[in-house]
Each structure stands twice: as C-alpha cells, then as structure tokens.
XYZ file of C-alpha atoms in Angstrom:
689
model
C 78.354 57.170 -47.796
C 79.150 55.836 -44.338
C 80.668 52.701 -45.822
C 82.677 54.735 -48.324
C 83.963 57.038 -45.603
C 84.897 54.049 -43.437
C 86.752 52.485 -46.375
C 88.687 55.694 -47.044
C 89.624 56.060 -43.390
C 90.695 52.421 -43.240
C 92.875 52.815 -46.334
C 94.452 55.959 -44.917
C 95.210 54.178 -41.651
C 96.754 51.227 -43.472
C 98.852 53.554 -45.645
C 100.121 55.469 -42.615
C 101.063 52.210 -40.868
C 102.896 51.043 -43.967
C 104.785 54.325 -44.190
C 105.750 54.080 -40.529
C 106.884 50.485 -41.010
C 109.015 51.471 -44.004
C 110.666 54.314 -42.106
C 111.386 52.020 -39.174
C 112.896 49.301 -41.376
C 115.063 51.805 -43.260
C 116.292 53.188 -39.944
C 117.187 49.646 -38.847
C 119.046 49.058 -42.125
C 120.908 52.374 -41.744
C 121.886 51.605 -38.154
C 123.217 48.175 -39.143
C 125.174 49.691 -42.039
C 126.686 52.393 -39.821
C 127.531 49.871 -37.138
C 129.255 47.537 -39.615
C 131.207 50.359 -41.222
C 132.258 51.790 -37.855
C 133.322 48.345 -36.627
C 135.744 48.085 -39.550
C 137.088 51.636 -39.545
C 137.608 51.772 -35.769
C 139.511 48.490 -35.644
C 143.275 48.907 -35.276
C 145.515 48.166 -38.279
C 146.221 44.481 -38.495
C 142.718 43.602 -37.305
C 140.724 45.157 -40.155
C 140.738 44.443 -43.882
C 143.071 41.557 -43.108
C 143.165 40.062 -46.599
C 143.348 43.463 -48.262
C 146.362 44.450 -46.174
C 148.175 41.249 -47.129
C 147.642 42.149 -50.776
C 148.663 45.795 -50.560
C 150.931 46.172 -47.542
C 154.677 46.577 -47.626
C 155.869 43.896 -49.989
C 152.287 42.793 -50.595
C 151.610 40.486 -53.511
C 150.089 43.237 -55.654
C 153.286 45.266 -55.311
C 155.870 42.672 -56.206
C 157.150 42.112 -59.698
C 157.010 38.338 -59.338
C 154.027 35.999 -59.112
C 150.765 36.961 -57.441
C 150.864 33.662 -55.626
C 154.425 33.731 -54.266
C 153.264 34.781 -50.814
C 150.289 32.346 -50.915
C 147.987 35.044 -49.514
C 146.240 36.062 -52.723
C 143.591 33.469 -53.659
C 141.721 35.192 -56.484
C 141.970 34.543 -60.206
C 144.728 36.178 -62.276
C 142.036 38.405 -63.834
C 141.035 39.500 -60.328
C 144.669 40.431 -59.678
C 144.696 42.666 -62.736
C 141.439 44.346 -61.780
C 142.251 44.848 -58.105
C 145.619 46.562 -58.451
C 144.353 50.141 -58.824
C 141.573 49.642 -56.290
C 143.977 48.131 -53.790
C 146.399 51.058 -54.057
C 143.540 53.513 -53.618
C 142.409 51.642 -50.535
C 145.958 51.702 -49.185
C 146.280 55.440 -49.649
C 143.020 56.158 -47.822
C 143.517 53.585 -45.012
C 140.674 51.424 -46.194
C 137.952 54.094 -46.043
C 137.208 54.003 -49.775
C 137.265 50.211 -49.787
C 134.898 49.973 -46.816
C 132.392 52.484 -48.166
C 132.626 50.857 -51.584
C 131.722 47.516 -50.016
C 128.817 49.197 -48.241
C 127.486 50.573 -51.526
C 127.799 47.133 -53.112
C 125.722 45.595 -50.308
C 123.032 48.269 -50.664
C 122.913 47.772 -54.429
C 122.687 44.007 -53.951
C 119.770 44.400 -51.554
C 117.905 46.759 -53.891
C 118.313 44.468 -56.900
C 117.282 41.380 -54.914
C 114.198 43.182 -53.589
C 113.113 44.154 -57.111
C 113.639 40.596 -58.323
C 111.118 38.967 -55.984
C 108.953 36.486 -57.908
C 105.488 37.600 -58.924
C 102.835 37.756 -57.655
C 104.111 39.823 -54.742
C 101.863 41.905 -52.532
C 102.300 45.659 -52.438
C 103.321 45.403 -48.791
C 106.119 42.965 -49.641
C 107.382 45.229 -52.419
C 107.539 48.269 -50.145
C 109.239 46.502 -47.275
C 111.509 44.123 -49.198
C 114.437 46.499 -49.836
C 115.222 47.537 -46.217
C 114.638 43.971 -45.011
C 117.009 42.601 -47.675
C 119.717 45.137 -46.830
C 119.355 44.439 -43.098
C 119.670 40.682 -43.628
C 122.727 41.197 -45.798
C 124.363 43.401 -43.172
C 123.730 40.781 -40.498
C 124.886 37.833 -42.592
C 128.195 36.119 -41.951
C 129.409 36.454 -45.587
C 128.955 40.237 -45.644
C 130.454 40.718 -42.187
C 133.356 38.515 -43.241
C 133.817 40.496 -46.457
C 133.896 43.775 -44.518
C 136.394 42.409 -42.015
C 138.725 40.804 -44.547
C 138.424 43.383 -47.324
C 137.227 40.724 -49.781
C 135.520 41.252 -53.145
C 133.157 38.264 -53.213
C 130.072 40.525 -53.199
C 130.951 41.717 -56.719
C 130.297 38.411 -58.596
C 126.924 38.009 -56.853
C 125.919 41.556 -57.759
C 127.082 41.122 -61.361
C 124.952 37.991 -61.744
C 121.874 39.696 -60.301
C 122.402 42.722 -62.532
C 122.823 40.457 -65.534
C 119.654 38.504 -64.761
C 117.379 41.347 -63.649
C 118.728 44.737 -64.731
C 120.695 44.322 -67.966
C 119.051 45.326 -71.241
C 119.604 42.688 -73.840
C 121.024 39.203 -73.583
C 124.535 40.188 -74.633
C 124.791 42.718 -71.811
C 123.506 40.134 -69.358
C 126.061 37.593 -70.551
C 128.834 40.183 -70.360
C 128.109 40.926 -66.694
C 127.848 37.250 -65.747
C 131.025 36.422 -67.678
C 132.986 39.085 -65.794
C 131.627 37.652 -62.549
C 132.833 34.194 -63.639
C 136.271 35.611 -64.415
C 136.429 36.801 -60.796
C 134.901 33.625 -59.320
C 135.069 30.678 -61.760
C 132.124 28.646 -60.423
C 129.837 31.522 -61.482
C 130.242 30.034 -64.961
C 127.537 27.536 -63.893
C 125.042 30.282 -64.715
C 125.815 29.806 -68.403
C 124.062 26.385 -68.494
C 121.139 27.920 -66.575
C 120.819 30.627 -69.215
C 121.113 28.120 -72.042
C 118.527 25.707 -70.627
C 116.027 28.504 -69.975
C 116.149 29.737 -73.570
C 118.566 32.658 -73.122
C 121.194 31.122 -75.367
C 122.688 34.388 -76.563
C 123.307 35.378 -72.950
C 124.839 31.962 -72.224
C 127.241 32.217 -75.172
C 128.075 35.800 -74.245
C 128.827 34.789 -70.642
C 131.100 31.941 -71.699
C 132.825 34.133 -74.281
C 133.376 36.963 -71.813
C 134.817 34.542 -69.272
C 137.175 33.112 -71.893
C 138.216 36.591 -73.079
C 138.934 37.846 -69.546
C 140.884 34.711 -68.692
C 142.853 35.012 -71.961
C 143.621 38.648 -71.201
C 144.940 37.670 -67.789
C 146.939 34.818 -69.334
C 148.542 37.210 -71.822
C 149.425 39.714 -69.110
C 150.315 37.168 -66.412
C 151.159 33.869 -68.126
C 153.028 32.375 -65.188
C 150.304 33.296 -62.726
C 147.637 31.849 -65.006
C 149.528 28.568 -65.205
C 149.939 28.546 -61.423
C 146.269 29.236 -60.767
C 144.553 27.070 -63.383
C 146.952 24.138 -63.649
C 149.232 23.913 -60.653
C 146.505 24.820 -58.093
C 143.502 23.470 -60.055
C 141.481 26.686 -60.201
C 142.854 27.958 -56.894
C 142.119 24.803 -54.868
C 145.497 24.824 -53.148
C 145.759 28.536 -52.376
C 145.312 30.226 -49.019
C 144.186 28.348 -45.922
C 144.282 24.549 -45.927
C 141.285 23.182 -47.850
C 140.386 20.826 -44.980
C 139.945 23.697 -42.535
C 136.538 24.508 -41.072
C 136.477 27.692 -43.154
C 136.065 25.728 -46.406
C 132.332 25.058 -46.802
C 132.494 23.053 -50.028
C 132.020 19.322 -50.620
C 135.774 19.033 -51.160
C 136.491 20.543 -47.757
C 133.894 18.366 -46.014
C 135.284 15.163 -47.524
C 138.801 16.092 -46.447
C 137.557 16.735 -42.898
C 135.871 13.328 -42.902
C 139.262 11.742 -43.504
C 139.122 11.009 -47.240
C 142.182 11.983 -49.236
C 144.076 11.213 -52.389
C 142.493 9.523 -55.428
C 139.571 8.172 -53.376
C 138.589 11.646 -52.206
C 138.897 13.046 -55.732
C 136.703 10.261 -57.127
C 134.024 10.674 -54.447
C 134.112 14.449 -54.827
C 133.772 14.215 -58.615
C 130.755 11.901 -58.397
C 129.031 13.993 -55.718
C 129.759 17.265 -57.529
C 128.347 15.878 -60.779
C 125.193 14.730 -58.969
C 124.727 18.076 -57.254
C 125.194 19.929 -60.551
C 122.670 17.715 -62.343
C 119.986 17.875 -59.631
C 120.578 21.509 -58.659
C 120.627 22.913 -62.188
C 117.589 20.853 -63.143
C 115.668 22.304 -60.188
C 116.926 25.810 -60.972
C 115.678 25.516 -64.561
C 112.293 24.338 -63.292
C 111.850 27.347 -61.007
C 113.168 29.761 -63.631
C 110.551 28.521 -66.087
C 107.984 28.803 -63.315
C 108.697 32.530 -63.024
C 110.874 32.400 -59.892
C 114.134 33.496 -61.492
C 115.607 34.854 -58.237
C 115.105 31.459 -56.604
C 116.683 29.798 -59.656
C 119.685 32.112 -59.335
C 119.976 31.269 -55.634
C 119.851 27.519 -56.308
C 122.514 27.784 -59.005
C 124.672 29.769 -56.612
C 124.193 27.086 -53.949
C 125.378 24.490 -56.473
C 128.428 26.658 -57.141
C 129.165 26.826 -53.408
C 128.935 23.048 -53.014
C 131.029 22.015 -56.019
C 133.714 24.694 -55.758
C 137.082 23.321 -54.584
C 137.059 26.004 -51.893
C 134.079 28.018 -50.659
C 135.073 30.416 -47.924
C 132.536 32.162 -45.719
C 132.633 35.426 -47.655
C 131.623 33.522 -50.826
C 128.339 32.101 -49.465
C 125.889 34.926 -50.175
C 124.108 32.644 -52.644
C 122.758 30.610 -49.742
C 121.133 33.671 -48.186
C 119.323 34.431 -51.465
C 117.556 31.061 -51.161
C 115.423 32.640 -48.422
C 113.036 33.808 -51.178
C 111.745 30.277 -51.726
C 108.389 29.368 -50.180
C 108.023 26.031 -48.432
C 105.059 24.474 -46.680
C 101.321 24.294 -47.210
C 100.362 25.583 -43.764
C 100.795 29.151 -42.609
C 102.378 27.929 -39.370
C 105.128 26.150 -41.333
C 105.787 28.949 -43.822
C 108.436 30.624 -41.660
C 110.509 27.479 -41.074
C 112.698 27.709 -44.175
C 113.503 31.458 -44.012
C 114.230 31.216 -40.291
C 116.555 28.253 -40.851
C 118.456 30.096 -43.571
C 118.668 33.393 -41.690
C 119.904 31.685 -38.512
C 122.439 29.577 -40.412
C 123.720 32.652 -42.264
C 123.887 35.018 -39.290
C 124.891 32.906 -36.282
C 127.917 30.665 -35.726
C 127.253 26.940 -35.700
C 127.982 26.590 -31.979
C 124.939 28.769 -31.240
C 122.645 26.616 -33.386
C 123.558 23.183 -32.035
C 124.653 21.889 -28.627
C 128.323 21.105 -28.104
C 127.915 17.332 -28.491
C 130.503 15.274 -30.351
C 127.838 13.468 -32.365
C 126.579 16.832 -33.700
C 129.992 18.276 -34.607
C 129.840 17.081 -38.257
C 126.499 18.864 -38.672
C 127.623 21.968 -36.792
C 130.902 22.263 -38.699
C 129.189 21.827 -42.077
C 125.947 23.727 -41.392
C 126.395 26.167 -44.280
C 127.249 23.407 -46.748
C 124.206 21.428 -45.585
C 122.041 24.521 -46.106
C 123.434 24.988 -49.622
C 122.921 21.313 -50.527
C 119.402 21.307 -49.076
C 118.427 24.381 -51.078
C 119.986 23.103 -54.289
C 118.830 19.485 -54.188
C 116.146 18.750 -51.619
C 113.860 21.506 -50.319
C 110.416 21.269 -52.022
C 109.830 24.917 -52.899
C 106.304 25.746 -53.982
C 105.632 26.685 -57.593
C 103.577 29.720 -58.535
C 100.695 27.578 -59.727
C 100.415 25.861 -56.347
C 97.184 26.850 -54.563
C 99.243 27.209 -51.383
C 101.794 29.690 -52.793
C 99.760 32.749 -51.864
C 97.064 31.169 -49.707
C 98.493 28.640 -47.269
C 96.185 26.717 -44.980
C 95.294 29.372 -42.388
C 96.100 29.140 -38.726
C 93.116 28.831 -36.386
C 92.910 31.251 -33.484
C 90.874 31.264 -30.280
C 89.595 34.034 -28.065
C 90.591 34.148 -24.375
C 87.907 34.449 -21.742
C 87.153 38.133 -21.140
C 89.695 39.769 -18.839
C 88.942 41.831 -15.782
C 90.610 44.973 -17.145
C 89.761 46.850 -20.315
C 93.363 47.133 -21.570
C 93.973 43.371 -21.406
C 95.152 42.225 -23.849
C 97.307 45.290 -24.363
C 98.287 44.164 -27.882
C 95.114 42.766 -29.463
C 96.957 41.508 -32.568
C 98.782 38.971 -30.366
C 96.240 36.229 -30.892
C 96.077 32.844 -29.182
C 96.839 29.966 -31.542
C 95.305 26.535 -31.092
C 97.660 24.395 -33.144
C 101.095 23.197 -32.195
C 103.921 25.398 -33.438
C 106.419 23.892 -35.825
C 108.610 21.569 -33.742
C 111.875 22.373 -35.497
C 111.217 26.102 -35.148
C 110.557 25.648 -31.441
C 113.736 23.633 -30.923
C 115.731 26.258 -32.800
C 114.142 29.045 -30.769
C 114.962 27.253 -27.512
C 118.538 26.535 -28.553
C 119.281 29.998 -29.972
C 117.475 31.681 -27.085
C 119.548 29.756 -24.574
C 122.755 30.576 -26.480
C 121.916 34.288 -26.451
C 120.959 34.037 -22.776
C 124.301 32.373 -21.986
C 126.271 34.996 -23.905
C 124.507 37.907 -22.213
C 124.823 36.277 -18.813
C 128.527 35.708 -19.388
C 129.018 39.309 -20.575
C 127.177 40.874 -17.627
C 130.090 40.377 -15.263
C 130.474 43.634 -13.358
C 133.450 44.099 -11.056
C 134.531 41.842 -8.222
C 134.265 44.714 -5.769
C 130.736 45.639 -6.842
C 129.597 42.010 -6.693
C 130.992 41.528 -3.200
C 129.546 44.847 -2.039
C 126.141 43.754 -3.304
C 126.640 40.456 -1.488
C 127.245 42.285 1.795
C 124.177 44.440 1.113
C 121.995 41.360 0.568
C 123.347 39.760 3.729
C 122.630 42.877 5.792
C 119.061 43.031 4.472
C 118.536 39.374 5.319
C 119.932 39.915 8.810
C 117.512 42.796 9.302
C 114.661 40.541 8.174
C 115.884 37.595 10.216
C 116.175 35.244 7.221
C 119.991 34.922 7.002
C 119.929 31.136 7.269
C 122.415 30.357 4.472
C 125.489 29.769 6.638
C 123.697 27.564 9.164
C 122.046 25.451 6.458
C 125.288 25.142 4.489
C 127.279 24.010 7.529
C 124.580 21.538 8.574
C 124.472 19.930 5.135
C 128.270 19.659 5.001
C 128.162 17.623 8.210
C 125.637 15.149 6.742
C 127.190 13.254 3.839
C 123.991 11.943 2.262
C 122.338 15.367 2.437
C 125.310 17.048 0.744
C 125.332 14.407 -2.011
C 121.563 14.702 -2.523
C 121.507 18.499 -2.799
C 124.596 18.560 -5.035
C 122.918 16.053 -7.346
C 119.618 17.922 -7.322
C 121.304 21.266 -8.007
C 123.230 19.968 -11.028
C 120.662 17.570 -12.540
C 117.151 19.005 -12.765
C 117.615 22.677 -13.682
C 117.030 22.024 -17.413
C 115.549 18.533 -17.375
C 112.239 19.248 -15.646
C 111.314 22.488 -17.516
C 112.082 20.820 -20.861
C 110.034 17.766 -19.867
C 107.052 19.925 -18.968
C 107.332 21.853 -22.216
C 107.515 18.588 -24.154
C 104.385 17.200 -22.484
C 102.450 20.404 -23.098
C 103.608 20.539 -26.714
C 102.373 17.000 -27.312
C 99.083 17.134 -25.403
C 98.012 20.759 -24.888
C 99.443 23.012 -27.614
C 97.478 26.138 -26.662
C 98.686 25.888 -23.071
C 102.204 25.162 -24.335
C 102.303 28.564 -26.016
C 101.034 30.256 -22.844
C 103.599 28.503 -20.620
C 106.491 28.971 -23.048
C 105.855 32.699 -23.384
C 105.752 33.138 -19.607
C 109.057 31.307 -19.187
C 110.688 33.362 -21.947
C 109.587 36.663 -20.380
C 110.850 35.573 -16.954
C 114.252 34.670 -18.413
C 114.574 37.992 -20.246
C 113.770 39.907 -17.072
C 116.357 37.863 -15.190
C 119.018 38.972 -17.684
C 118.337 42.575 -16.696
C 118.986 41.608 -13.092
C 122.288 39.937 -13.995
C 123.358 43.031 -15.938
C 122.278 45.701 -13.458
C 123.017 43.941 -10.175
C 126.098 41.677 -10.252
C 126.051 39.712 -7.028
C 128.589 37.426 -5.394
C 126.879 34.252 -4.136
C 127.669 33.047 -0.608
C 130.326 30.591 -1.821
C 132.352 33.475 -3.344
C 132.131 35.831 -0.370
C 135.528 35.963 1.357
C 135.708 35.560 5.113
C 132.177 34.266 5.682
C 133.053 30.569 5.969
C 130.757 29.149 3.289
C 131.639 25.795 1.709
C 131.130 25.393 -2.046
C 129.812 21.838 -2.010
C 129.246 21.608 -5.786
C 132.332 23.198 -7.342
C 134.862 22.556 -4.606
C 137.186 25.111 -2.964
C 137.611 28.365 -4.880
C 140.649 30.642 -4.804
C 138.959 33.821 -3.567
C 142.187 35.774 -3.999
C 141.967 35.224 -7.757
C 139.264 37.406 -9.359
C 138.832 34.863 -12.160
C 137.905 32.122 -9.668
C 139.569 29.475 -11.765
C 138.161 27.593 -14.735
C 134.530 28.063 -13.666
C 134.586 31.666 -14.891
C 135.048 30.457 -18.460
C 131.898 28.349 -18.171
C 129.459 30.833 -16.666
C 129.261 34.250 -15.045
C 129.860 33.642 -11.349
C 128.058 36.856 -10.406
C 124.761 36.131 -12.233
C 123.025 35.252 -8.977
C 120.198 37.780 -8.637
C 117.571 36.669 -9.484
C 118.035 32.926 -9.105
C 116.798 31.239 -12.254
C 117.477 27.896 -10.614
C 114.596 28.705 -8.312
C 112.684 30.799 -10.853
C 112.487 28.030 -13.428
C 111.567 25.479 -10.751
C 108.801 27.779 -9.496
C 107.536 28.109 -13.062
C 107.379 24.296 -13.209
C 105.395 24.230 -9.979
C 102.917 26.873 -11.133
C 102.351 25.133 -14.466
C 101.831 21.808 -12.694
C 99.324 23.297 -10.249
C 97.377 25.068 -13.000
C 97.378 22.345 -15.645
C 97.953 18.944 -14.017
C 94.700 16.933 -14.019
C 95.382 14.994 -10.783
C 95.911 16.271 -7.244
C 98.968 14.063 -6.708
C 100.530 15.540 -9.873
C 100.020 19.066 -8.539
C 101.596 18.134 -5.200
C 104.506 16.421 -6.952
C 105.030 19.552 -9.048
C 105.286 21.669 -5.900
C 108.099 19.474 -4.551
C 110.463 20.666 -7.281
C 110.641 24.350 -6.219
C 110.788 23.220 -2.573
C 113.782 20.956 -3.169
C 115.402 23.547 -5.435
C 115.294 26.381 -2.906
C 116.790 24.033 -0.314
C 119.514 22.994 -2.772
C 120.576 26.501 -3.814
C 120.872 27.593 -0.170
C 122.485 24.388 1.110
C 125.170 24.406 -1.601
C 125.940 28.122 -0.958
C 125.117 29.036 -4.565
C 122.424 31.595 -3.739
C 121.100 33.855 -1.015
C 117.526 33.491 0.148
C 116.698 36.835 -1.472
C 117.946 35.461 -4.793
C 115.080 32.981 -4.630
C 112.713 35.865 -3.923
C 114.077 37.606 -7.007
C 113.497 34.450 -9.057
C 109.910 34.319 -7.831
C 109.446 37.982 -8.785
C 110.610 37.549 -12.398
C 108.425 34.443 -12.809
C 105.409 36.348 -11.516
C 106.255 39.184 -13.905
C 106.585 36.682 -16.772
C 103.111 35.295 -16.165
C 101.835 38.859 -15.747
C 103.287 40.035 -19.055
C 101.772 37.061 -20.852
C 98.416 37.928 -19.283
C 98.657 41.601 -20.251
C 99.687 40.898 -23.844
C 97.508 37.894 -24.717
C 94.740 37.784 -22.134
C 93.724 35.036 -19.748
C 94.914 31.491 -20.212
C 91.379 30.141 -20.501
C 89.997 30.152 -24.043
C 86.448 30.354 -25.282
C 85.630 27.030 -26.978
C 85.270 27.164 -30.731
C 81.847 26.243 -32.143
C 83.330 23.555 -34.390
C 86.623 22.805 -32.677
C 88.048 19.548 -33.901
C 85.775 19.379 -36.962
C 87.639 21.458 -39.508
C 87.932 20.290 -43.076
C 90.931 18.401 -44.443
C 94.169 20.243 -43.966
C 92.774 22.497 -41.251
C 94.995 23.604 -38.405
C 92.715 23.366 -35.445
C 94.442 20.086 -34.685
C 98.000 19.600 -33.693
C 99.239 20.110 -37.210
C 99.175 16.411 -38.076
C 96.020 16.571 -40.203
C 94.633 13.427 -38.527
C 91.292 13.000 -36.821
C 92.921 11.854 -33.567
C 94.931 15.057 -33.304
C 91.864 17.198 -33.981
C 89.877 15.275 -31.397
C 92.677 15.805 -28.876
C 92.556 19.545 -29.459
C 88.779 19.475 -29.042
C 89.244 17.828 -25.649
C 91.979 20.296 -24.728
C 89.684 23.177 -25.637
C 86.959 21.719 -23.448
C 89.410 21.417 -20.560
C 90.708 24.938 -21.193
C 87.180 26.305 -21.183
C 86.406 24.620 -17.895
C 89.744 25.246 -16.207
C 90.853 28.075 -13.979
C 92.932 31.080 -14.857
C 96.614 31.520 -14.153
C-alpha cells in the first residue's frame, strides 16, 4: 500500500510538472508570436512587408496589365502571380493586417503538423512539449522572421508538403498538395522522386501531374510571363536581387561568389547539383523507409535549397526541419546537431564566427553548408540503432557535502565528470561573447549621466583616499617604457589568458573546467547588469581632469560619439571592470587548481599587472576594479549555491567503466579514463573554492 501510494503521488507530481512545463512553453510561443506580429504591424510603411508592397503598391506588378516581371521585383512563378492577386489586394486594403495574421496562422499550423510528425518511438513528454517548442523555434528562425518582414509566401509550399505527407487522406490528395507547392516553388518537385522511391507512386504521379496542370494553367493565362520565367530566366534564376549576392544561399550563388562564371560555373554547378540530388535523395529514401519520414522530408528540402538557382533566406525553412534528426551515440553529444541548426537558423553568421577573412567563406555560406551537411553528410541514427533512444549515459559525481542545507539550491544541476562537446563549447563561447558585446554596446546611457557617475566615483575615492588614477597616469606618461608596457598588457592579455586557462582545464581537468567556466559566465552576466544600470565615463573621457588616454590616443571630448571608438565598443561600460574581473578569475583559478607553488604565484601576477594597467592607461577607476572583484566573487558564489562545492566525492570505479562509458574525457580510450581517475583523486584531496 505504501509503495502504491508513493507511486501515485510520484505520478501526480510528474503530471503536474508536465502541465506546468506545457503552459510555460505555450506562453513563450504566444509571446514570440505577439512580438513578431507587433514588430511588423508597428513598422512604418516602406519598412514592413517590403516585397508585398512592391507587388501591390501604386503601379505594383500585380496591378499592371503588362508582364509580372517588367519591374523585376516579383520573383515567384506565373502560377504564384495568379494565386496572389486577390490576396495581395486584400492585404493592401487592410494595410497588411490580414497578410500578417495569415502568415502567423501558417506558422502555427506548420509547427503543429511538424510536432505530430515526429518519428516514432517518441516519449509522451516529447509529444506534449513538441508543438510549443516547434512554434517557438519557427518564430525565432531567420526564414520566418524574413517572411514576416518581406510579406513573402515561402511558408506555404513547406506547409503543403507537410500536409501532403502527414495529414492528407489518400495518395492522390497528398500528391495534389505537393504539386501545388511545386507550382509555387519549383524545386519542391523533388518530392515526387522521394514519393516514387518510397512506394507512394500514385502520390508521385499526382504531384507531377498537378504541377504540370498548374503550370499549364498559368501558361494559358499568362503566356508571355511563363516564357519569361521558365525560358528567359531559367526558372526565375535571373529575377530579383543579383544571384551572387550574400542573400542567395544556393550552390549557384556560392559558386558565383567564389568567382566562377559563364560556362565553367554552369558545368560545375550542374555536376555538384546532380551529386547532391543523388546522395541527398538516396539518404532521404533510407530514412523514410526507416520510419523517419519527417527527417526524409527535411533532407529532401535541404537538397532543394542547395540545387535551386536561387534560395533566399525566407525559403530555407527546410533546413530547420532537419533538427529532428538524432546524431551521436553519447548523451553528451546528442545536443550538438540541434544546437548547430538552431543557432545557424536564428543568428546571423557574424555572431557565429569571428570576423576573420579566412572564415568569411564559411560565415557567408553558413546556411548552405548546414543544408549540404544535412542532405549529404550528417550520420543520423536509424530507429533500429541501440543508441537512438538509449545513448551512452553521462556519468555524474557528487560534490563534497556543503556547509548549508540549501546548497545546492537546484539539486538537478548535477556535476558532470566528462568533457563537454568541444564544438558546443566553442559555439557557446563565441555566441555568448557576441551577445555580451551586443548588450554592452546597447547599454550606452547618456553622456551626462556617465560623466555624472564619473564625478560621483571620483568623489567617493577622494573620501576614501584612493584617488590615485591621475598621479599614476601622469607618472606612466613620463616613463616611455612603462607606458609601452602597460599599453601592451592592456590590449594583449584580456582574452588570451582566460582562454588559455579554459583550454588547459578542458584538456586535463574536465570537471574543474565546468566549475570554472560556469563561474566566469555568471560573473560576465552580472557585469552586463552593471553596464546597463550604471553607465560610467572612465577617467580618459572625463573632461577637464587632465587624464591622458595612452592606448587610444587623444579623444575629442566635445563630440559625444568620441570618434570611431564608439562604433567598436561602448565607451561607458566601465563599471565593473571586466578587464580586472577576468584577470582576477584567472588568479583565483590558478591558486585553487595549479599543482605548483610557482604556478600559483605566477597566476597572481596577472590580476596585479592588470589593475596597474587599467589605472595607468586611464581606462578605469580604482572602484571599477573593486566592482570587477565583486562580480567575480558573486560568480563563484552562484556556482557554489547552484552546484555545491568544487570538490567531488571520488567514484568507486572511476576510470574503470565499460567500453563507451563517459567517465573519461569522451575519447573512449583507457588513457583518458585514467586521466579522469587521477583528476578525481586530486579533486577529492583538494581544497574548496
């Protein structure tokens, strides 16, 4: 009876948590939908529904009696022109409200259909949470945001294909829906071979026939436009923006950007497109026969994106659907593929990769690379794989008991022994720094407020007797080698040393890497609050105080933009000083984890030199350094509260797991597992942070 009662109570608790999670996720989806709709409707005319207004505005191409393509703004098929005329006029009469809400309903329908089409077996939890998660991801994705902004219709072919594959009753109905989608977006016709090769031949014939009938109808109604689109512009390849622009994410666009043109480019494109079609469709057929039809649809769509003469951002929803594929045998690697796809489909390329010339080809073609990888390369797991539902589990450790009962505050935040996935970590660091830079740049405040805060800081320092900035700055300016040294130190080691420490910990002490990385992340987030709430002019930007900016040179203090430097970083993000905060973090980590005394002492030199550099170069007040120390202390404190002490209880069989276990560094080799065993022994014997 006791066991039965406990089971009932546990089930009730789980059900209530699931219900709460569903409500929360639906609220998130609703907020994102409202935000996206409001962003469109509140934009001034000329900045919203840009493509739609070019079709329907005064003299727009859907109003003229001549060709649809005279103005070179309409890029759809002739059949799309026939279909869109009444909808476009309705949208014009209601200032885009009907069009915007119609697009919103299409996105919701697409999310619901995609959620229902998840490959079996799917857990009950996944089924309940899939719909709001799918809608939220769609709302955040670049293709949907682009469709809302431009007033495009590219969501319709994707929805028609999904309805045809998962909702239509009968093969003829399925083929009819897919054929109409192909009439709107010709590369959708690639789904006909998928249907044929997976045994749905009636649907394949119906799709091809519907496409031919719709195209013939458009040719009868608009013969000149049909000739222009299909023959003169080769299925729309020459319409709209230049095909070599960064907005074209197809193989054709990439080859043009690489400098190929003319017959050579056409030949290379034809060969590559044929190879992508062969490999991609073959893989799609394999996964469709395996029972993962949604993944097969996504792969076919990715092939369509790659081989299309033009694939604009609003036409790339197929790539996002590839997130349903499962990759990786280990639980720690399972999130790599969905995170890669979600980041690529929601963030601009400049946030994913550094602004280095050697990386520009990858950054500019990130979406095409994602589509090609999904279609031709990524080894998705099949349903009969033993790892599909049960990946190799992650091994966890228990921290040494804390001094307070409520630590850890969140007991489900468990300490992991293995190294995290390296690519995921690099992406997290890069995206986190990009977000940090954007927030820091946005948290500007006013010049007057920043200077007033500067005077307040100076008065506090004078009261405390620590206003040494001016004296130190003037002394360093008089000594050439000292000025050169501190300028070099200020500009050279801010990122280099923290990244080096993280790299060493990742390679040699993965459990401590997670502890140190979390502390640094918390400290940085807290610093952003300081930048936002307390804009502060550093000494070098305080007029009338006689400070010399030794690093950036003389600044025009009469100009509130302070020259070109304002475009690089927020000049008033001074409190707290992350230059000192990050260096102090390095010192603390070195003192706690370095095995040798000389290493600990060397680690302490970095924050010492950094605090001297930020004061000597007039980039920070002394109290800024105190603020940096405070956020670092809070970062370590939050990590302690949420995950417990740094020290871990040694596992009984650490380093002796069976093949494929994750107690090692994720390499699967005996040397890695032995290294983790040694690290655990050191962690068990070491001190606490």
